[in-house]
Amino acid sequence: MTPDQYCESRATQSGSSFYYSFLFLPPERRRAITALYAFCSEVDDAVDEASDPSVAETKLAWWRQELAHLYAGQPDHPVTRALEPHLQTYGIERSLMQAVLDGVEMDLRQSRYLDFASLKTYCYRVAGAVGILSTGIFGHTDPQTLAYAEKLGEALQLINIIRDVGEDARQGRIYLPVDELQRFKVPASDIINARYTPEFTALMRFQAQRARDTHAQALALLPAQDRRAQRPGLMMGAIYLTLLREIEAEDMQVLHQRISLTPLRKLWVAWKTWAFGTTGVTSGGNSRS
């Protein structure tokens, strides 16, 4: 198996929304973004799949060393070997790759965020930095497109947090800011014990509106001349907004289940956005898989 095949296999098996936005790219750009996605997936799994924190620390330290090897021209892992040919072509900056590792490391260091400002730092590292890197691969002519990409990454991460509240709580993490839990009178024990209350629903609808507003802010930053090149990001945004509508239709019932879209629904939204340049957000029936 070649490094590119390894990355493609990892992306395909994940079933991630990101995968469907890659399908319409030219081969070279698709190989680059798939390798970037595989890198992010590998380092995320290094922490999430390790039951022992010391093992996760060791794995993350290995990836930091591997990142140094990558930029020294001596990558060892299939993912970094797949990435190496694209570093110069698409301006894949080491500082942004390092930010991704720093964000993953935050999951080892803290399980709560006092306020939204501190959560935004996490969102930038695990998603905003990835958005900027992705934008370089998709192509852009206006520097403002990088601001769009960072804001879009934040919006997608906020929707991820909404979707995964219950799953994260079972792993001992609550990403919803502490001051907002207090404002809406939702004790952490309600989330940990999957207890639905009117207060929890109000809290989550507040989170959903902020995610939607953040996505709208991102779109407002995207220069018209780069809209075509940035269609993969628009596709991801459309898929995530569709997911958010599904969650809202389920009355924010995210503590006991992980609401998701079927692969066919994701592909349809992606194709519609690619073909027509729309948001791709449609109504329709329940699409959980």
PDB file of C-alpha atoms in Angstrom:
ATOM      1  CA  MET A   1       0.000   0.000   0.000  1.00  0.00           C
ATOM      2  CA  THR A   2       1.415   3.386  -0.998  1.00  0.00           C
ATOM      3  CA  PRO A   3       1.282   6.392   1.368  1.00  0.00           C
ATOM      4  CA  ASP A   4      -1.483   7.944  -0.760  1.00  0.00           C
ATOM      5  CA  GLN A   5      -3.488   4.715  -0.658  1.00  0.00           C
ATOM      6  CA  TYR A   6      -3.071   4.575   3.122  1.00  0.00           C
ATOM      7  CA  CYS A   7      -4.468   8.099   3.482  1.00  0.00           C
ATOM      8  CA  GLU A   8      -7.316   7.404   1.068  1.00  0.00           C
ATOM      9  CA  SER A   9      -8.219   4.254   2.977  1.00  0.00           C
ATOM     10  CA  ARG A  10      -8.255   6.122   6.264  1.00  0.00           C
ATOM     11  CA  ALA A  11     -10.460   8.881   4.873  1.00  0.00           C
ATOM     12  CA  THR A  12     -12.854   6.410   3.252  1.00  0.00           C
ATOM     13  CA  GLN A  13     -13.245   4.274   6.371  1.00  0.00           C
ATOM     14  CA  SER A  14     -13.907   7.283   8.571  1.00  0.00           C
ATOM     15  CA  GLY A  15     -17.123   8.210   6.766  1.00  0.00           C
ATOM     16  CA  SER A  16     -16.368  11.807   7.746  1.00  0.00           C
ATOM     17  CA  SER A  17     -18.239  14.702   6.190  1.00  0.00           C
ATOM     18  CA  PHE A  18     -14.867  16.014   5.073  1.00  0.00           C
ATOM     19  CA  TYR A  19     -14.355  13.012   2.818  1.00  0.00           C
ATOM     20  CA  TYR A  20     -17.371  13.883   0.682  1.00  0.00           C
ATOM     21  CA  SER A  21     -16.046  17.366   0.022  1.00  0.00           C
ATOM     22  CA  PHE A  22     -12.775  15.919  -1.325  1.00  0.00           C
ATOM     23  CA  LEU A  23     -14.424  13.796  -4.001  1.00  0.00           C
ATOM     24  CA  PHE A  24     -14.862  16.653  -6.462  1.00  0.00           C
ATOM     25  CA  LEU A  25     -11.292  17.996  -6.326  1.00  0.00           C
ATOM     26  CA  PRO A  26      -8.652  17.532  -9.050  1.00  0.00           C
ATOM     27  CA  PRO A  27      -6.403  14.508  -8.272  1.00  0.00           C
ATOM     28  CA  GLU A  28      -3.362  16.416  -6.988  1.00  0.00           C
ATOM     29  CA  ARG A  29      -5.322  18.649  -4.638  1.00  0.00           C
ATOM     30  CA  ARG A  30      -7.373  15.685  -3.517  1.00  0.00           C
ATOM     31  CA  ARG A  31      -4.232  13.740  -2.608  1.00  0.00           C
ATOM     32  CA  ALA A  32      -2.932  16.704  -0.612  1.00  0.00           C
ATOM     33  CA  ILE A  33      -6.138  17.357   1.343  1.00  0.00           C
ATOM     34  CA  THR A  34      -6.636  13.639   1.982  1.00  0.00           C
ATOM     35  CA  ALA A  35      -3.119  13.425   3.429  1.00  0.00           C
ATOM     36  CA  LEU A  36      -3.817  16.453   5.634  1.00  0.00           C
ATOM     37  CA  TYR A  37      -7.084  14.913   6.817  1.00  0.00           C
ATOM     38  CA  ALA A  38      -5.300  11.625   7.566  1.00  0.00           C
ATOM     39  CA  PHE A  39      -2.664  13.468   9.613  1.00  0.00           C
ATOM     40  CA  CYS A  40      -5.340  15.187  11.711  1.00  0.00           C
ATOM     41  CA  SER A  41      -7.178  11.898  12.163  1.00  0.00           C
ATOM     42  CA  GLU A  42      -4.025  10.046  13.226  1.00  0.00           C
ATOM     43  CA  VAL A  43      -3.011  12.581  15.876  1.00  0.00           C
ATOM     44  CA  ASP A  44      -6.573  12.852  17.169  1.00  0.00           C
ATOM     45  CA  ASP A  45      -6.787   9.081  17.553  1.00  0.00           C
ATOM     46  CA  ALA A  46      -3.433   9.064  19.342  1.00  0.00           C
ATOM     47  CA  VAL A  47      -5.180  10.792  22.241  1.00  0.00           C
ATOM     48  CA  ASP A  48      -8.782   9.599  21.950  1.00  0.00           C
ATOM     49  CA  GLU A  49      -8.013   5.895  21.566  1.00  0.00           C
ATOM     50  CA  ALA A  50      -5.437   5.667  24.361  1.00  0.00           C
ATOM     51  CA  SER A  51      -7.020   4.608  27.659  1.00  0.00           C
ATOM     52  CA  ASP A  52      -3.810   5.446  29.535  1.00  0.00           C
ATOM     53  CA  PRO A  53      -2.869   9.171  29.490  1.00  0.00           C
ATOM     54  CA  SER A  54       0.830   8.295  29.611  1.00  0.00           C
ATOM     55  CA  VAL A  55       0.434   6.260  26.415  1.00  0.00           C
ATOM     56  CA  ALA A  56      -1.311   9.190  24.772  1.00  0.00           C
ATOM     57  CA  GLU A  57       1.529  11.475  25.872  1.00  0.00           C
ATOM     58  CA  THR A  58       4.073   9.110  24.341  1.00  0.00           C
ATOM     59  CA  LYS A  59       2.181   8.881  21.068  1.00  0.00           C
ATOM     60  CA  LEU A  60       1.789  12.634  20.840  1.00  0.00           C
ATOM     61  CA  ALA A  61       5.494  13.131  21.537  1.00  0.00           C
ATOM     62  CA  TRP A  62       6.218  10.719  18.703  1.00  0.00           C
ATOM     63  CA  TRP A  63       4.051  12.791  16.341  1.00  0.00           C
ATOM     64  CA  ARG A  64       5.848  15.963  17.355  1.00  0.00           C
ATOM     65  CA  GLN A  65       9.119  14.282  16.447  1.00  0.00           C
ATOM     66  CA  GLU A  66       7.622  13.001  13.203  1.00  0.00           C
ATOM     67  CA  LEU A  67       6.522  16.535  12.309  1.00  0.00           C
ATOM     68  CA  ALA A  68      10.138  17.644  12.704  1.00  0.00           C
ATOM     69  CA  HIS A  69      11.224  14.752  10.477  1.00  0.00           C
ATOM     70  CA  LEU A  70       8.649  15.792   7.883  1.00  0.00           C
ATOM     71  CA  TYR A  71       9.987  19.323   7.580  1.00  0.00           C
ATOM     72  CA  ALA A  72      13.551  18.003   7.585  1.00  0.00           C
ATOM     73  CA  GLY A  73      12.684  15.903   4.536  1.00  0.00           C
ATOM     74  CA  GLN A  74      12.834  12.580   6.397  1.00  0.00           C
ATOM     75  CA  PRO A  75       9.255  11.483   7.151  1.00  0.00           C
ATOM     76  CA  ASP A  76       8.688   7.922   8.374  1.00  0.00           C
ATOM     77  CA  HIS A  77       4.916   7.505   8.674  1.00  0.00           C
ATOM     78  CA  PRO A  78       2.752   6.870   5.570  1.00  0.00           C
ATOM     79  CA  VAL A  79       0.739  10.021   6.327  1.00  0.00           C
ATOM     80  CA  THR A  80       3.742  12.329   6.519  1.00  0.00           C
ATOM     81  CA  ARG A  81       5.290  10.656   3.484  1.00  0.00           C
ATOM     82  CA  ALA A  82       2.083  11.413   1.589  1.00  0.00           C
ATOM     83  CA  LEU A  83       2.153  15.020   2.810  1.00  0.00           C
ATOM     84  CA  GLU A  84       5.793  15.765   1.992  1.00  0.00           C
ATOM     85  CA  PRO A  85       5.393  16.365  -1.795  1.00  0.00           C
ATOM     86  CA  HIS A  86       2.725  18.998  -1.110  1.00  0.00           C
ATOM     87  CA  LEU A  87       4.464  21.120   1.535  1.00  0.00           C
ATOM     88  CA  GLN A  88       5.909  23.667  -0.868  1.00  0.00           C
ATOM     89  CA  THR A  89       3.209  23.459  -3.529  1.00  0.00           C
ATOM     90  CA  TYR A  90       0.393  24.412  -1.158  1.00  0.00           C
ATOM     91  CA  GLY A  91       2.302  26.314   1.519  1.00  0.00           C
ATOM     92  CA  ILE A  92       1.599  23.837   4.315  1.00  0.00           C
ATOM     93  CA  GLU A  93       3.145  25.754   7.212  1.00  0.00           C
ATOM     94  CA  ARG A  94       4.813  23.944  10.071  1.00  0.00           C
ATOM     95  CA  SER A  95       3.423  26.409  12.641  1.00  0.00           C
ATOM     96  CA  LEU A  96      -0.139  25.527  11.659  1.00  0.00           C
ATOM     97  CA  MET A  97       0.600  21.806  11.760  1.00  0.00           C
ATOM     98  CA  GLN A  98       2.111  22.372  15.204  1.00  0.00           C
ATOM     99  CA  ALA A  99      -1.059  24.184  16.271  1.00  0.00           C
ATOM    100  CA  VAL A 100      -3.064  21.052  15.464  1.00  0.00           C
ATOM    101  CA  LEU A 101      -0.834  19.005  17.774  1.00  0.00           C
ATOM    102  CA  ASP A 102      -1.161  21.681  20.458  1.00  0.00           C
ATOM    103  CA  GLY A 103      -4.933  21.487  20.179  1.00  0.00           C
ATOM    104  CA  VAL A 104      -4.962  17.712  20.507  1.00  0.00           C
ATOM    105  CA  GLU A 105      -2.692  18.025  23.527  1.00  0.00           C
ATOM    106  CA  MET A 106      -5.264  20.302  25.186  1.00  0.00           C
ATOM    107  CA  ASP A 107      -7.501  17.238  25.478  1.00  0.00           C
ATOM    108  CA  LEU A 108      -4.856  15.714  27.730  1.00  0.00           C
ATOM    109  CA  ARG A 109      -4.502  18.829  29.858  1.00  0.00           C
ATOM    110  CA  GLN A 110      -8.068  19.978  30.477  1.00  0.00           C
ATOM    111  CA  SER A 111     -11.604  18.667  30.346  1.00  0.00           C
ATOM    112  CA  ARG A 112     -13.488  21.926  31.011  1.00  0.00           C
ATOM    113  CA  TYR A 113     -13.419  25.443  29.562  1.00  0.00           C
ATOM    114  CA  LEU A 114     -14.276  28.365  31.804  1.00  0.00           C
ATOM    115  CA  ASP A 115     -15.627  30.629  29.066  1.00  0.00           C
ATOM    116  CA  PHE A 116     -16.057  30.898  25.326  1.00  0.00           C
ATOM    117  CA  ALA A 117     -12.788  32.809  24.897  1.00  0.00           C
ATOM    118  CA  SER A 118     -10.822  29.813  26.175  1.00  0.00           C
ATOM    119  CA  LEU A 119     -12.892  27.438  24.047  1.00  0.00           C
ATOM    120  CA  LYS A 120     -12.117  29.553  20.972  1.00  0.00           C
ATOM    121  CA  THR A 121      -8.407  28.891  21.505  1.00  0.00           C
ATOM    122  CA  TYR A 122      -9.119  25.170  21.359  1.00  0.00           C
ATOM    123  CA  CYS A 123     -11.316  25.599  18.271  1.00  0.00           C
ATOM    124  CA  TYR A 124      -8.586  27.546  16.487  1.00  0.00           C
ATOM    125  CA  ARG A 125      -5.978  24.888  17.092  1.00  0.00           C
ATOM    126  CA  VAL A 126      -7.999  21.810  16.176  1.00  0.00           C
ATOM    127  CA  ALA A 127     -10.140  23.370  13.438  1.00  0.00           C
ATOM    128  CA  GLY A 128      -9.258  26.949  12.492  1.00  0.00           C
ATOM    129  CA  ALA A 129      -5.645  26.057  11.733  1.00  0.00           C
ATOM    130  CA  VAL A 130      -6.847  23.100   9.664  1.00  0.00           C
ATOM    131  CA  GLY A 131      -9.177  25.424   7.792  1.00  0.00           C
ATOM    132  CA  ILE A 132      -6.296  27.727   6.877  1.00  0.00           C
ATOM    133  CA  LEU A 133      -4.167  24.784   5.734  1.00  0.00           C
ATOM    134  CA  SER A 134      -7.057  23.433   3.682  1.00  0.00           C
ATOM    135  CA  THR A 135      -7.628  26.792   2.026  1.00  0.00           C
ATOM    136  CA  GLY A 136      -4.059  26.768   0.759  1.00  0.00           C
ATOM    137  CA  ILE A 137      -4.709  23.400  -0.846  1.00  0.00           C
ATOM    138  CA  PHE A 138      -8.056  24.417  -2.347  1.00  0.00           C
ATOM    139  CA  GLY A 139      -6.518  27.613  -3.745  1.00  0.00           C
ATOM    140  CA  HIS A 140      -7.128  31.315  -3.091  1.00  0.00           C
ATOM    141  CA  THR A 141      -6.129  34.724  -4.430  1.00  0.00           C
ATOM    142  CA  ASP A 142      -7.234  37.046  -1.610  1.00  0.00           C
ATOM    143  CA  PRO A 143      -5.597  36.955   1.868  1.00  0.00           C
ATOM    144  CA  GLN A 144      -9.030  37.583   3.402  1.00  0.00           C
ATOM    145  CA  THR A 145      -9.956  34.046   2.393  1.00  0.00           C
ATOM    146  CA  LEU A 146      -7.696  32.837   5.196  1.00  0.00           C
ATOM    147  CA  ALA A 147      -9.866  34.712   7.714  1.00  0.00           C
ATOM    148  CA  TYR A 148     -12.913  33.016   6.196  1.00  0.00           C
ATOM    149  CA  ALA A 149     -11.230  29.618   6.523  1.00  0.00           C
ATOM    150  CA  GLU A 150     -10.359  30.150  10.169  1.00  0.00           C
ATOM    151  CA  LYS A 151     -13.896  31.266  11.010  1.00  0.00           C
ATOM    152  CA  LEU A 152     -15.393  28.357   9.057  1.00  0.00           C
ATOM    153  CA  GLY A 153     -13.210  25.922  10.998  1.00  0.00           C
ATOM    154  CA  GLU A 154     -14.508  27.435  14.239  1.00  0.00           C
ATOM    155  CA  ALA A 155     -18.123  27.044  13.077  1.00  0.00           C
ATOM    156  CA  LEU A 156     -17.640  23.393  12.138  1.00  0.00           C
ATOM    157  CA  GLN A 157     -15.960  22.638  15.454  1.00  0.00           C
ATOM    158  CA  LEU A 158     -18.828  24.256  17.365  1.00  0.00           C
ATOM    159  CA  ILE A 159     -21.259  21.961  15.552  1.00  0.00           C
ATOM    160  CA  ASN A 160     -18.999  18.991  16.348  1.00  0.00           C
ATOM    161  CA  ILE A 161     -19.141  19.948  20.020  1.00  0.00           C
ATOM    162  CA  ILE A 162     -22.948  20.131  19.915  1.00  0.00           C
ATOM    163  CA  ARG A 163     -23.226  16.734  18.211  1.00  0.00           C
ATOM    164  CA  ASP A 164     -20.796  15.034  20.597  1.00  0.00           C
ATOM    165  CA  VAL A 165     -21.884  16.455  23.981  1.00  0.00           C
ATOM    166  CA  GLY A 166     -23.024  13.081  25.315  1.00  0.00           C
ATOM    167  CA  GLU A 167     -20.164  11.085  23.832  1.00  0.00           C
ATOM    168  CA  ASP A 168     -17.574  13.560  25.144  1.00  0.00           C
ATOM    169  CA  ALA A 169     -19.150  13.544  28.607  1.00  0.00           C
ATOM    170  CA  ARG A 170     -18.786   9.769  28.741  1.00  0.00           C
ATOM    171  CA  GLN A 171     -15.065  10.320  28.137  1.00  0.00           C
ATOM    172  CA  GLY A 172     -14.912  12.858  30.971  1.00  0.00           C
ATOM    173  CA  ARG A 173     -14.924  16.013  28.819  1.00  0.00           C
ATOM    174  CA  ILE A 174     -17.426  18.843  28.666  1.00  0.00           C
ATOM    175  CA  TYR A 175     -16.590  21.462  26.056  1.00  0.00           C
ATOM    176  CA  LEU A 176     -19.582  23.687  26.810  1.00  0.00           C
ATOM    177  CA  PRO A 177     -18.173  26.723  28.686  1.00  0.00           C
ATOM    178  CA  VAL A 178     -18.624  26.597  32.463  1.00  0.00           C
ATOM    179  CA  ASP A 179     -19.976  30.145  32.684  1.00  0.00           C
ATOM    180  CA  GLU A 180     -22.672  29.277  30.129  1.00  0.00           C
ATOM    181  CA  LEU A 181     -23.658  26.139  32.043  1.00  0.00           C
ATOM    182  CA  GLN A 182     -24.083  28.379  35.075  1.00  0.00           C
ATOM    183  CA  ARG A 183     -26.010  31.044  33.157  1.00  0.00           C
ATOM    184  CA  PHE A 184     -28.522  28.475  31.882  1.00  0.00           C
ATOM    185  CA  LYS A 185     -28.585  26.661  35.241  1.00  0.00           C
ATOM    186  CA  VAL A 186     -27.383  23.335  33.831  1.00  0.00           C
ATOM    187  CA  PRO A 187     -25.195  21.403  36.313  1.00  0.00           C
ATOM    188  CA  ALA A 188     -22.435  19.285  34.826  1.00  0.00           C
ATOM    189  CA  SER A 189     -24.044  16.269  36.513  1.00  0.00           C
ATOM    190  CA  ASP A 190     -27.065  16.607  34.196  1.00  0.00           C
ATOM    191  CA  ILE A 191     -24.804  16.238  31.180  1.00  0.00           C
ATOM    192  CA  ILE A 192     -22.775  13.394  32.664  1.00  0.00           C
ATOM    193  CA  ASN A 193     -25.954  11.519  33.620  1.00  0.00           C
ATOM    194  CA  ALA A 194     -27.721  12.279  30.304  1.00  0.00           C
ATOM    195  CA  ARG A 195     -30.534  14.127  32.051  1.00  0.00           C
ATOM    196  CA  TYR A 196     -32.658  16.252  29.716  1.00  0.00           C
ATOM    197  CA  THR A 197     -34.250  19.391  31.130  1.00  0.00           C
ATOM    198  CA  PRO A 198     -35.786  22.539  29.647  1.00  0.00           C
ATOM    199  CA  GLU A 199     -32.667  24.370  30.815  1.00  0.00           C
ATOM    200  CA  PHE A 200     -30.409  21.984  28.908  1.00  0.00           C
ATOM    201  CA  THR A 201     -32.474  22.390  25.749  1.00  0.00           C
ATOM    202  CA  ALA A 202     -32.262  26.183  26.052  1.00  0.00           C
ATOM    203  CA  LEU A 203     -28.497  25.951  26.534  1.00  0.00           C
ATOM    204  CA  MET A 204     -28.080  23.796  23.458  1.00  0.00           C
ATOM    205  CA  ARG A 205     -30.275  26.008  21.297  1.00  0.00           C
ATOM    206  CA  PHE A 206     -28.039  28.890  22.330  1.00  0.00           C
ATOM    207  CA  GLN A 207     -25.010  26.850  21.227  1.00  0.00           C
ATOM    208  CA  ALA A 208     -26.699  26.036  17.913  1.00  0.00           C
ATOM    209  CA  GLN A 209     -27.491  29.675  17.182  1.00  0.00           C
ATOM    210  CA  ARG A 210     -23.898  30.686  17.897  1.00  0.00           C
ATOM    211  CA  ALA A 211     -22.615  27.992  15.541  1.00  0.00           C
ATOM    212  CA  ARG A 212     -24.998  29.172  12.828  1.00  0.00           C
ATOM    213  CA  ASP A 213     -23.995  32.815  13.372  1.00  0.00           C
ATOM    214  CA  THR A 214     -20.313  31.871  13.207  1.00  0.00           C
ATOM    215  CA  HIS A 215     -20.890  30.083   9.912  1.00  0.00           C
ATOM    216  CA  ALA A 216     -22.680  33.157   8.543  1.00  0.00           C
ATOM    217  CA  GLN A 217     -19.750  35.329   9.653  1.00  0.00           C
ATOM    218  CA  ALA A 218     -17.387  33.004   7.795  1.00  0.00           C
ATOM    219  CA  LEU A 219     -19.395  33.237   4.577  1.00  0.00           C
ATOM    220  CA  ALA A 220     -19.420  37.024   4.825  1.00  0.00           C
ATOM    221  CA  LEU A 221     -15.611  36.998   4.859  1.00  0.00           C
ATOM    222  CA  LEU A 222     -15.223  34.899   1.686  1.00  0.00           C
ATOM    223  CA  PRO A 223     -14.247  37.076  -1.295  1.00  0.00           C
ATOM    224  CA  ALA A 224     -16.344  36.454  -4.413  1.00  0.00           C
ATOM    225  CA  GLN A 225     -13.291  35.688  -6.556  1.00  0.00           C
ATOM    226  CA  ASP A 226     -12.302  32.769  -4.312  1.00  0.00           C
ATOM    227  CA  ARG A 227     -15.751  31.268  -3.872  1.00  0.00           C
ATOM    228  CA  ARG A 228     -15.335  28.752  -6.702  1.00  0.00           C
ATOM    229  CA  ALA A 229     -11.964  27.487  -5.472  1.00  0.00           C
ATOM    230  CA  GLN A 230     -13.308  27.236  -1.934  1.00  0.00           C
ATOM    231  CA  ARG A 231     -16.273  25.065  -2.832  1.00  0.00           C
ATOM    232  CA  PRO A 232     -14.951  22.119  -0.775  1.00  0.00           C
ATOM    233  CA  GLY A 233     -15.172  24.275   2.357  1.00  0.00           C
ATOM    234  CA  LEU A 234     -18.630  25.456   1.352  1.00  0.00           C
ATOM    235  CA  MET A 235     -19.615  21.814   0.937  1.00  0.00           C
ATOM    236  CA  MET A 236     -18.378  20.978   4.431  1.00  0.00           C
ATOM    237  CA  GLY A 237     -20.288  23.931   5.817  1.00  0.00           C
ATOM    238  CA  ALA A 238     -23.471  22.845   4.019  1.00  0.00           C
ATOM    239  CA  ILE A 239     -23.192  19.292   5.347  1.00  0.00           C
ATOM    240  CA  TYR A 240     -22.617  20.517   8.892  1.00  0.00           C
ATOM    241  CA  LEU A 241     -25.517  22.978   8.731  1.00  0.00           C
ATOM    242  CA  THR A 242     -27.747  20.151   7.536  1.00  0.00           C
ATOM    243  CA  LEU A 243     -26.572  18.088  10.502  1.00  0.00           C
ATOM    244  CA  LEU A 244     -27.307  20.996  12.845  1.00  0.00           C
ATOM    245  CA  ARG A 245     -30.867  21.172  11.525  1.00  0.00           C
ATOM    246  CA  GLU A 246     -31.279  17.456  12.184  1.00  0.00           C
ATOM    247  CA  ILE A 247     -30.091  17.944  15.770  1.00  0.00           C
ATOM    248  CA  GLU A 248     -32.512  20.823  16.258  1.00  0.00           C
ATOM    249  CA  ALA A 249     -35.335  18.716  14.786  1.00  0.00           C
ATOM    250  CA  GLU A 250     -34.517  16.119  17.462  1.00  0.00           C
ATOM    251  CA  ASP A 251     -34.953  18.852  20.113  1.00  0.00           C
ATOM    252  CA  MET A 252     -31.217  18.832  20.909  1.00  0.00           C
ATOM    253  CA  GLN A 253     -31.341  15.239  22.204  1.00  0.00           C
ATOM    254  CA  VAL A 254     -27.584  14.695  22.025  1.00  0.00           C
ATOM    255  CA  LEU A 255     -26.857  13.223  25.433  1.00  0.00           C
ATOM    256  CA  HIS A 256     -27.872   9.615  24.752  1.00  0.00           C
ATOM    257  CA  GLN A 257     -27.210   9.413  21.003  1.00  0.00           C
ATOM    258  CA  ARG A 258     -24.920  10.670  18.266  1.00  0.00           C
ATOM    259  CA  ILE A 259     -27.098  12.155  15.551  1.00  0.00           C
ATOM    260  CA  SER A 260     -25.577  11.901  12.074  1.00  0.00           C
ATOM    261  CA  LEU A 261     -26.423  12.048   8.382  1.00  0.00           C
ATOM    262  CA  THR A 262     -26.439   9.024   6.117  1.00  0.00           C
ATOM    263  CA  PRO A 263     -23.613   8.826   3.539  1.00  0.00           C
ATOM    264  CA  LEU A 264     -26.151   9.326   0.749  1.00  0.00           C
ATOM    265  CA  ARG A 265     -27.464  12.510   2.368  1.00  0.00           C
ATOM    266  CA  LYS A 266     -23.931  13.856   2.767  1.00  0.00           C
ATOM    267  CA  LEU A 267     -23.123  13.087  -0.857  1.00  0.00           C
ATOM    268  CA  TRP A 268     -26.327  14.762  -2.047  1.00  0.00           C
ATOM    269  CA  VAL A 269     -25.645  17.956  -0.067  1.00  0.00           C
ATOM    270  CA  ALA A 270     -22.024  17.976  -1.258  1.00  0.00           C
ATOM    271  CA  TRP A 271     -22.994  17.524  -4.903  1.00  0.00           C
ATOM    272  CA  LYS A 272     -25.710  20.181  -4.721  1.00  0.00           C
ATOM    273  CA  THR A 273     -23.274  22.683  -3.240  1.00  0.00           C
ATOM    274  CA  TRP A 274     -20.587  21.856  -5.814  1.00  0.00           C
ATOM    275  CA  ALA A 275     -22.974  22.044  -8.753  1.00  0.00           C
ATOM    276  CA  PHE A 276     -25.043  25.059  -7.800  1.00  0.00           C
ATOM    277  CA  GLY A 277     -22.965  26.932  -5.251  1.00  0.00           C
ATOM    278  CA  THR A 278     -25.837  26.913  -2.763  1.00  0.00           C
ATOM    279  CA  THR A 279     -25.585  26.249   0.947  1.00  0.00           C
ATOM    280  CA  GLY A 280     -26.937  22.786   0.247  1.00  0.00           C
ATOM    281  CA  VAL A 281     -29.130  22.962   3.342  1.00  0.00           C
ATOM    282  CA  THR A 282     -32.472  21.320   2.780  1.00  0.00           C
ATOM    283  CA  SER A 283     -35.240  20.200   5.038  1.00  0.00           C
ATOM    284  CA  GLY A 284     -36.462  16.657   4.793  1.00  0.00           C
ATOM    285  CA  GLY A 285     -36.886  13.651   6.985  1.00  0.00           C
ATOM    286  CA  ASN A 286     -34.735  12.179   9.662  1.00  0.00           C
ATOM    287  CA  SER A 287     -31.389  11.026   8.241  1.00  0.00           C
ATOM    288  CA  ARG A 288     -29.676   9.385  11.151  1.00  0.00           C
ATOM    289  CA  SER A 289     -27.341   6.526  10.463  1.00  0.00           C
TER     290      SER A 289
END
